[in-house]
Coordinates of C-alpha atoms and ligand atoms in Angstrom, one line a residue:
M743 CA 29.5 287.5 97.5
I744 CA 32.0 290.1 98.5
D745 CA 30.4 293.5 98.8
P746 CA 32.4 295.6 96.3
S747 CA 32.2 298.7 98.5
S748 CA 34.0 296.7 101.3
K749 CA 37.3 297.0 99.3
L750 CA 37.1 300.7 99.6
R751 CA 36.4 300.8 103.3
R752 CA 39.1 302.0 105.6
I753 CA 40.0 300.7 109.1
P754 CA 38.8 303.3 111.6
A755 CA 41.2 305.1 113.9
V756 CA 41.7 303.8 117.5
G757 CA 40.5 307.1 119.0
K758 CA 37.3 307.1 117.0
V759 CA 36.5 303.5 118.0
L760 CA 37.2 304.2 121.6
R761 CA 34.7 307.1 121.6
E762 CA 31.9 305.0 120.2
L763 CA 32.2 302.0 122.6
N764 CA 29.9 301.5 125.6
P765 CA 31.8 301.5 128.9
T766 CA 32.7 298.1 130.5
A767 CA 34.4 297.5 133.9
L768 CA 37.7 297.0 132.1
P769 CA 40.7 299.2 132.9
N770 CA 41.2 301.8 130.1
A771 CA 44.6 300.3 129.2
T772 CA 43.0 296.9 128.6
V773 CA 40.3 298.5 126.4
V774 CA 42.9 300.4 124.3
S775 CA 45.0 297.2 123.9
I776 CA 42.0 295.1 122.8
V777 CA 40.9 297.8 120.3
R778 CA 44.4 298.0 118.8
R779 CA 44.6 294.3 118.5
E780 CA 41.1 293.9 116.9
L781 CA 41.8 296.7 114.4
G782 CA 45.2 295.2 113.6
D783 CA 43.4 291.9 112.9
L784 CA 41.2 293.7 110.4
K785 CA 44.2 294.4 108.2
K786 CA 44.6 290.7 107.6
R787 CA 41.0 290.5 106.3
E788 CA 40.3 290.5 102.6
C789 CA 37.3 292.8 103.0
I790 CA 36.6 295.3 105.8
P791 CA 33.2 295.0 107.5
D792 CA 31.1 298.2 107.8
H793 CA 31.7 300.6 110.6
G794 CA 28.7 299.5 112.8
E795 CA 29.8 295.8 112.5
I796 CA 33.4 296.7 113.5
I797 CA 32.1 298.5 116.6
A798 CA 29.7 295.7 117.5
G799 CA 32.4 293.1 117.1
I800 CA 34.9 294.9 119.3
Q801 CA 32.2 295.6 121.9
K802 CA 31.5 291.9 122.1
V803 CA 35.2 291.1 122.7
L804 CA 35.3 293.7 125.5
I805 CA 32.2 292.3 127.1
D806 CA 33.5 288.7 126.9
R807 CA 36.8 289.9 128.4
A808 CA 35.1 291.8 131.3
R809 CA 32.9 288.7 132.0
S810 CA 36.0 286.6 132.3
R811 CA 37.1 288.5 135.4
I812 CA 36.8 286.2 138.5
Q813 CA 33.4 286.9 140.0
P814 CA 30.9 285.2 142.3
L815 CA 28.2 283.1 140.6
I816 CA 25.1 281.0 141.6
N817 CA 25.9 277.3 141.2
G818 CA 22.7 275.5 140.1
T819 CA 24.6 272.5 138.7
G820 CA 24.1 270.3 141.7
V821 CA 27.9 269.5 141.7
I822 CA 29.0 270.4 145.2
L823 CA 32.8 270.5 144.5
H824 CA 33.0 271.8 141.0
T825 CA 36.6 272.5 140.0
N826 CA 35.5 274.9 137.2
L827 CA 33.4 276.8 139.8
G828 CA 36.1 277.2 142.4
R829 CA 35.5 274.0 144.5
A830 CA 34.7 274.7 148.1
P831 CA 33.2 278.0 149.2
L832 CA 34.7 279.1 152.6
C833 CA 33.0 279.2 156.0
G834 CA 32.1 282.6 157.5
E835 CA 34.9 282.4 160.0
A836 CA 37.4 281.9 157.3
V837 CA 36.1 284.8 155.2
E838 CA 36.3 287.1 158.3
A839 CA 39.8 285.9 159.0
L840 CA 40.8 286.6 155.4
V841 CA 39.5 290.1 155.4
R842 CA 41.2 290.9 158.7
I843 CA 44.6 289.4 157.9
A844 CA 44.6 290.8 154.4
S845 CA 44.2 294.4 155.5
D846 CA 46.6 294.5 158.4
Y847 CA 50.1 293.4 159.3
S848 CA 50.1 290.0 161.1
N849 CA 52.3 287.7 163.2
L850 CA 52.8 285.4 160.2
E851 CA 56.4 284.6 161.1
Y852 CA 56.7 286.6 164.3
D853 CA 56.7 285.1 167.8
L854 CA 54.7 287.4 170.1
S855 CA 55.9 285.7 173.2
N856 CA 59.5 286.5 172.8
G857 CA 59.6 289.1 170.0
C858 CA 61.7 286.9 167.8
R859 CA 61.1 285.3 164.4
G860 CA 58.4 282.6 164.7
Q861 CA 57.3 279.7 162.6
R862 CA 54.9 280.4 159.7
G863 CA 51.7 278.4 160.1
G864 CA 52.8 276.9 163.5
Y865 CA 49.4 277.3 165.0
V866 CA 47.4 275.9 162.2
E867 CA 49.8 273.0 161.7
Y868 CA 49.5 272.0 165.4
N869 CA 45.7 271.9 165.2
L870 CA 45.7 270.2 161.8
A871 CA 47.8 267.4 163.3
L872 CA 45.3 267.1 166.1
L873 CA 42.5 266.9 163.6
C874 CA 44.2 264.2 161.6
G875 CA 45.3 262.2 164.6
A876 CA 48.9 262.7 163.4
D877 CA 52.2 263.5 165.2
A878 CA 52.6 266.5 162.9
A879 CA 51.2 268.2 159.8
M880 CA 52.0 270.9 157.3
T881 CA 50.4 272.8 154.4
V882 CA 51.5 273.5 150.8
N883 CA 49.7 275.0 147.8
N884 CA 47.6 272.0 146.8
C885 CA 47.6 268.3 147.0
A886 CA 49.6 268.0 143.7
A887 CA 52.3 270.1 145.4
A888 CA 52.1 267.9 148.5
L889 CA 52.8 264.9 146.4
V890 CA 55.6 266.5 144.5
L891 CA 57.3 267.7 147.7
I892 CA 57.0 264.2 149.2
L893 CA 58.3 262.3 146.2
R894 CA 61.1 264.8 145.5
H895 CA 62.2 264.6 149.0
L896 CA 62.0 260.8 149.4
T897 CA 63.6 259.9 146.1
G898 CA 67.3 260.4 145.5
R899 CA 70.2 259.5 143.3
D900 CA 70.5 255.9 144.6
R901 CA 66.8 255.3 145.5
K902 CA 64.5 256.4 142.7
E903 CA 61.8 253.8 142.6
V904 CA 58.2 254.5 143.7
I905 CA 56.0 251.4 144.0
V906 CA 52.4 252.0 142.8
S907 CA 49.7 249.4 142.1
R908 CA 48.6 249.4 138.4
G909 CA 45.0 249.9 139.7
Q910 CA 46.0 253.3 141.1
L911 CA 47.8 254.9 138.2
I912 CA 45.0 257.4 137.9
Q913 CA 44.2 260.7 136.3
I914 CA 42.4 263.5 138.3
G915 CA 40.7 266.2 136.3
G916 CA 42.8 268.1 133.8
G917 CA 46.5 267.3 133.7
F918 CA 47.1 265.5 137.0
R919 CA 48.3 262.0 136.2
I920 CA 50.2 259.9 138.7
P921 CA 52.8 258.5 136.3
E922 CA 53.5 262.0 134.9
I923 CA 53.8 263.5 138.4
L924 CA 56.3 260.8 139.3
E925 CA 58.3 261.4 136.1
A926 CA 58.3 265.2 136.7
C927 CA 59.7 264.5 140.2
G928 CA 62.6 262.5 138.8
A929 CA 61.2 259.3 140.3
R930 CA 61.0 256.0 138.6
L931 CA 57.6 254.3 138.6
R932 CA 57.7 250.7 139.6
E933 CA 54.3 249.3 138.7
V934 CA 53.0 246.3 140.6
G935 CA 50.0 244.0 140.1
T936 CA 47.3 244.4 137.4
T937 CA 44.5 246.9 136.8
N938 CA 42.0 245.0 138.8
K939 CA 44.1 242.8 141.2
T940 CA 47.2 243.6 143.2
A941 CA 48.4 241.3 146.0
A942 CA 50.6 242.1 149.0
D943 CA 53.1 239.7 147.5
D944 CA 53.4 241.9 144.4
Y945 CA 54.6 244.7 146.6
A946 CA 57.0 242.4 148.5
R947 CA 58.6 241.2 145.3
A948 CA 59.0 244.7 143.9
I949 CA 60.9 246.0 146.9
S950 CA 64.7 246.3 146.3
Q951 CA 67.6 248.5 147.3
N952 CA 66.3 251.0 144.7
T953 CA 62.9 251.4 146.4
A954 CA 62.3 254.9 147.8
V955 CA 58.6 255.0 148.6
I956 CA 55.5 252.8 148.5
L957 CA 52.7 255.1 147.3
N958 CA 49.0 254.3 147.7
V959 CA 46.6 256.6 145.7
H960 CA 43.0 256.8 146.6
Q961 CA 40.8 255.9 143.5
S962 CA 38.8 259.1 144.2
N963 CA 37.0 259.7 140.9
F964 CA 36.2 256.2 139.7
C965 CA 35.2 252.8 141.1
M966 CA 35.9 249.3 140.1
S967 CA 33.7 246.3 140.8
G968 CA 33.7 242.6 139.9
F969 CA 37.0 240.6 140.1
V970 CA 39.0 243.2 142.0
G971 CA 41.3 243.1 145.0
A972 CA 44.1 245.0 146.7
P973 CA 46.0 244.5 149.9
S974 CA 44.8 246.5 152.9
T975 CA 46.6 249.6 154.1
Q976 CA 47.7 247.5 157.2
E977 CA 49.3 244.8 155.0
I978 CA 51.3 247.3 152.9
A979 CA 52.2 249.2 156.1
A980 CA 53.6 246.0 157.7
L981 CA 55.7 245.3 154.6
A982 CA 57.0 248.9 154.4
R983 CA 57.9 248.9 158.1
A984 CA 59.8 245.6 157.9
K985 CA 61.8 246.9 154.9
R986 CA 62.1 250.4 156.4
I987 CA 60.6 252.0 153.4
P988 CA 58.3 255.1 153.8
F989 CA 54.7 254.4 153.0
V990 CA 52.6 257.4 151.7
E991 CA 49.0 257.6 150.9
D992 CA 47.5 260.3 148.6
L993 CA 43.9 260.6 149.8
G994 CA 42.8 263.2 147.4
S995 CA 39.6 264.5 149.0
G996 CA 40.4 263.9 152.7
A997 CA 37.2 264.0 154.7
V998 CA 38.1 264.5 158.3
I999 CA 34.6 263.9 159.5
P1000 CA 33.2 260.5 158.5
T1001 CA 31.1 261.2 155.4
E1002 CA 28.2 259.0 156.7
K1003 CA 27.6 261.7 159.3
C1004 CA 27.2 264.3 156.6
G1005 CA 24.5 262.7 154.6
V1006 CA 26.6 260.6 152.2
P1007 CA 26.2 256.8 152.4
E1008 CA 29.7 256.0 151.0
H1009 CA 32.6 256.2 153.4
E1010 CA 35.6 258.2 152.4
P1011 CA 38.7 257.2 154.3
T1012 CA 39.8 259.8 156.8
P1013 CA 43.5 260.8 157.4
A1014 CA 43.3 259.6 161.0
E1015 CA 42.1 256.1 159.9
I1016 CA 44.9 255.8 157.3
L1017 CA 47.6 256.9 159.7
Q1018 CA 46.3 254.6 162.3
R1019 CA 46.5 251.7 159.8
G1020 CA 50.2 252.4 159.5
A1021 CA 50.8 254.9 156.7
D1022 CA 53.8 257.2 157.5
L1023 CA 52.3 260.2 155.6
V1024 CA 49.0 261.1 154.1
C1025 CA 48.2 264.0 151.8
F1026 CA 44.9 265.5 150.8
S1027 CA 43.3 268.7 149.3
G1028 CA 42.2 271.6 151.4
D1029 CA 39.4 272.6 149.1
K1030 CA 37.6 269.3 148.4
L1031 CA 35.5 267.7 151.1
F1032 CA 37.5 269.4 153.8
G1033 CA 35.8 272.6 152.6
G1034 CA 38.7 275.0 153.2
P1035 CA 41.0 277.1 150.9
Q1036 CA 43.1 275.6 148.1
A1037 CA 45.9 273.8 149.9
G1038 CA 47.6 270.5 150.2
I1039 CA 47.7 269.1 153.7
I1040 CA 50.4 266.6 154.7
A1041 CA 50.1 264.7 158.0
G1042 CA 52.0 261.9 159.6
R1043 CA 55.3 261.2 161.3
S1044 CA 57.0 264.2 162.8
K1045 CA 60.4 263.2 161.6
L1046 CA 59.3 263.1 158.0
I1047 CA 57.3 266.3 158.3
T1048 CA 60.3 268.1 159.9
A1049 CA 62.5 266.9 157.0
L1050 CA 59.9 268.0 154.4
R1051 CA 59.7 271.5 156.0
K1052 CA 63.5 271.8 155.7
D1053 CA 63.5 270.7 152.0
P1054 CA 64.5 273.7 149.8
L1055 CA 61.6 272.9 147.5
F1056 CA 59.1 273.6 150.4
R1057 CA 60.1 277.3 150.1
A1058 CA 58.5 277.4 146.6
L1059 CA 55.4 275.6 147.7
R1060 CA 54.5 277.2 151.0
C1061 CA 51.1 278.8 151.6
D1062 CA 50.6 282.6 151.9
K1063 CA 49.1 284.4 154.9
L1064 CA 45.6 284.5 153.3
V1065 CA 45.4 280.8 152.8
L1066 CA 46.9 280.1 156.3
S1067 CA 44.3 282.4 157.9
A1068 CA 41.4 280.8 156.1
M1069 CA 42.8 277.4 156.9
Q1070 CA 43.3 278.3 160.5
A1071 CA 39.6 279.4 160.9
T1072 CA 38.4 276.2 159.1
V1073 CA 40.5 273.9 161.2
D1074 CA 39.3 275.6 164.4
A1075 CA 35.7 275.2 163.3
Y1076 CA 36.3 271.4 163.0
L1077 CA 38.0 271.2 166.4
N1078 CA 35.2 273.3 168.0
G1079 CA 32.7 270.9 166.6
T1080 CA 30.9 273.6 164.6
A1081 CA 32.1 272.6 161.1
R1082 CA 29.0 270.7 160.0
E1083 CA 27.0 273.9 160.7
S1084 CA 29.5 276.4 159.2
V1085 CA 31.5 274.8 156.5
P1086 CA 29.4 275.2 153.3
T1087 CA 30.5 271.9 151.7
L1088 CA 29.4 269.9 154.8
K1089 CA 26.3 271.9 155.2
T1090 CA 25.3 271.5 151.5
L1091 CA 25.9 267.7 151.8
G1092 CA 23.7 267.5 154.9
T1093 CA 20.7 269.5 153.8
S1094 CA 17.5 267.5 153.6
Q1095 CA 15.4 267.1 150.5
D1096 CA 12.4 268.6 152.3
Q1097 CA 14.2 271.8 153.0
L1098 CA 15.2 272.0 149.3
F1099 CA 11.7 271.3 148.2
D1100 CA 10.2 274.2 150.2
R1101 CA 12.7 276.6 148.6
A1102 CA 12.1 275.3 145.1
Q1103 CA 8.3 275.6 145.6
K1104 CA 8.7 279.3 146.6
I1105 CA 10.9 280.0 143.5
V1106 CA 8.5 278.3 141.2
E1107 CA 5.5 280.3 142.6
A1108 CA 7.4 283.5 142.3
I1109 CA 8.3 283.2 138.6
Q1110 CA 5.4 281.1 137.2
G1111 CA 3.7 283.1 134.4
A1112 CA 2.9 283.5 130.7
Q1113 CA 6.6 283.6 129.7
I1114 CA 7.7 280.4 131.4
T1115 CA 6.6 277.0 132.6
A1116 CA 8.2 276.3 136.0
R1117 CA 7.9 273.0 138.0
V1118 CA 9.6 271.5 141.0
G1119 CA 11.6 268.3 140.0
T1120 CA 13.9 265.9 141.6
A1121 CA 17.5 265.0 140.6
D1122 CA 20.7 263.6 141.9
S1123 CA 23.4 265.9 143.1
Q1124 CA 27.0 264.8 142.9
V1125 CA 29.9 265.5 145.3
G1126 CA 32.2 266.3 142.4
G1127 CA 35.8 267.4 142.6
G1128 CA 36.9 263.8 141.8
T1129 CA 35.3 262.6 144.9
M1130 CA 33.0 259.7 145.7
P1131 CA 31.7 258.9 142.2
K1132 CA 29.3 256.3 143.5
S1133 CA 27.5 258.7 145.9
I1134 CA 24.3 260.1 144.5
I1135 CA 22.6 262.6 146.8
P1136 CA 18.9 263.0 146.2
S1137 CA 18.1 266.6 145.5
V1138 CA 15.4 269.0 144.3
T1139 CA 15.5 271.1 141.1
V1140 CA 13.6 274.0 139.6
N1141 CA 12.7 272.9 136.1
L1142 CA 12.1 275.6 133.6
V1143 CA 10.9 275.9 130.0
P1144 CA 10.8 279.5 128.7
K1145 CA 8.1 280.0 126.0
A1146 CA 9.9 282.4 123.6
L1147 CA 13.5 281.2 124.0
S1148 CA 15.4 278.0 123.4
L1149 CA 17.0 276.4 126.4
T1150 CA 20.4 277.3 125.0
E1151 CA 19.4 281.0 124.7
F1152 CA 17.9 281.0 128.1
A1153 CA 21.0 279.5 129.7
A1154 CA 23.2 282.1 127.9
L1155 CA 21.0 284.9 129.3
L1156 CA 21.3 283.5 132.9
R1157 CA 25.1 283.3 132.5
E1158 CA 25.1 287.0 131.4
G1159 CA 23.5 288.2 134.6
I1160 CA 25.2 289.6 137.6
P1161 CA 25.8 287.4 139.4
P1162 CA 25.8 284.8 136.6
I1163 CA 23.5 281.8 137.2
V1164 CA 24.8 278.4 136.0
G1165 CA 22.4 275.4 135.6
Y1166 CA 22.1 272.5 133.1
S1167 CA 19.7 271.3 130.5
A1168 CA 18.2 267.8 130.8
D1169 CA 15.0 266.0 129.8
G1170 CA 13.8 269.1 127.9
F1171 CA 14.1 271.4 130.9
F1172 CA 16.6 274.0 132.0
K1173 CA 17.3 272.8 135.6
L1174 CA 18.6 274.5 138.7
D1175 CA 19.6 272.1 141.5
M1176 CA 18.7 273.7 144.8
R1177 CA 21.3 271.8 146.8
T1178 CA 24.2 273.9 145.5
I1179 CA 22.3 277.2 145.6
F1180 CA 22.6 278.9 149.0
P1181 CA 19.3 280.0 150.7
R1182 CA 20.6 283.5 150.8
Q1183 CA 20.8 283.5 147.0
D1184 CA 17.1 282.6 146.4
T1185 CA 15.9 286.3 146.3
E1186 CA 18.6 287.2 143.9
L1187 CA 17.7 284.2 141.7
I1188 CA 14.1 285.1 141.6
R1189 CA 14.9 288.7 140.8
Q1190 CA 17.1 287.7 137.9
L1191 CA 14.7 285.2 136.5
R1192 CA 11.9 287.8 136.6
S1193 CA 14.1 290.4 135.0
I1194 CA 15.0 288.0 132.1
L1195 CA 11.3 287.0 131.6
S1196 CA 10.2 290.7 131.5
E1197 CA 12.6 291.6 128.7
P1198 CA 10.7 293.2 125.8
M1199 CA 11.8 290.5 123.4
L1200 CA 9.9 288.0 125.4
Q1201 CA 6.6 289.9 125.6
Ligands
PLP2442 C1 42.1 265.9 143.6 C2 43.2 264.9 143.8 C3 44.6 265.4 143.7 C4 44.9 266.8 143.4 O1 44.6 267.7 144.4 P1 44.8 269.3 144.2 O2 44.5 269.8 145.5 O3 43.8 269.7 143.1 O4 46.2 269.5 143.7 C5 45.6 264.5 143.9 N1 45.3 263.2 144.2 C6 44.0 262.7 144.3 C7 43.8 261.3 144.7 C8 43.0 263.6 144.2 O5 41.7 263.1 144.3

């Protein structure tokens, strides 16, 4: 039923609405623009809601918008590299470097030894090459950009074909699909083998005068078992070398320390291993297992790296001073042997279940009460970020059931906090996985849980 009085209601003036809204952290210009748009939308409605409803509706839009501002949050999902939650948090050294480089001038492209123009990223690229056991290395915006630069550079008018096994035509996360990347680069995909089996001979027969590159793509986010097979990197490298065709491997995650040393049973190929087996170039992400800023790292033969650096497309993909300074600090931590202690991704992977248990126990004791049932539970953390799908890392959770709220309502209240807390619902509990929550966040977590549980509506 349409309320007859609604036909007579008028849309309030912008100024009047602005005076009645509660403040948010939004800039005034943003608030005015949202209010105008929302009031404009009312004109299209058949009946106008009453004044209080209009104000409440607009207030909600403002709050949602303010909440969408990038802000830190507490990750209780147990997914260590969560692309939606910003992948790898940076190590302390990288954060310090970021702050210092951000607020001052720097020698980004200035050679302090001779007072002339210097090479951007020269320091970090030297050390990255060392870390990857490569002749040379370079950085771009992300691993997708690395692949685009490599493929665009190595394919040309007369050599367009990129040979890829059908078992490696993968999709990573949202919108990154190997065949589509190739197409966007103007390359022609030459598929070889089948989904489950590809032989060295399949590669050999596909090579022609149109072949530009042989591309190996690490099956980072899925695994195949059963009747499967693919030639080794060495076999493909030998073929590529004999035919003088560049051989590139997209590693995706790129662990530079063997993952077994970090508490993960599965072995992720390292850039050094793949280069040693004969690949000419490898590329991987800076913000997956490497645990640095968003970047794409390319390592391999210096002749190819030098040529990539001179490609005009590189100018559009190069990293800025902030990324380079964070990368430089992270790479140095690896070379100094302190990465497993300081790089959060590695530290998170390597934390023992006992340590997590003690923290979970303290949290449970601190919040247990009439408003909530809290228990320590166990769960499996995941590496995430399209990495090591088989690796399940035993973890500890805080399992919660609030008395007066549904799990969905409780989850929403936690997301509304500052900082927001993100967990997941399973087996009738709201769960917070301790592995991805930093010990320094425990006090804040307890404070927020207590504050939600002491809200009048729950009493
Ligand atoms: C994650 C991934 C990429 C994309 O990396 P970004 O740094 O997100 O661009 C490319 N290839 C593989 C194999 C990956 O796992």
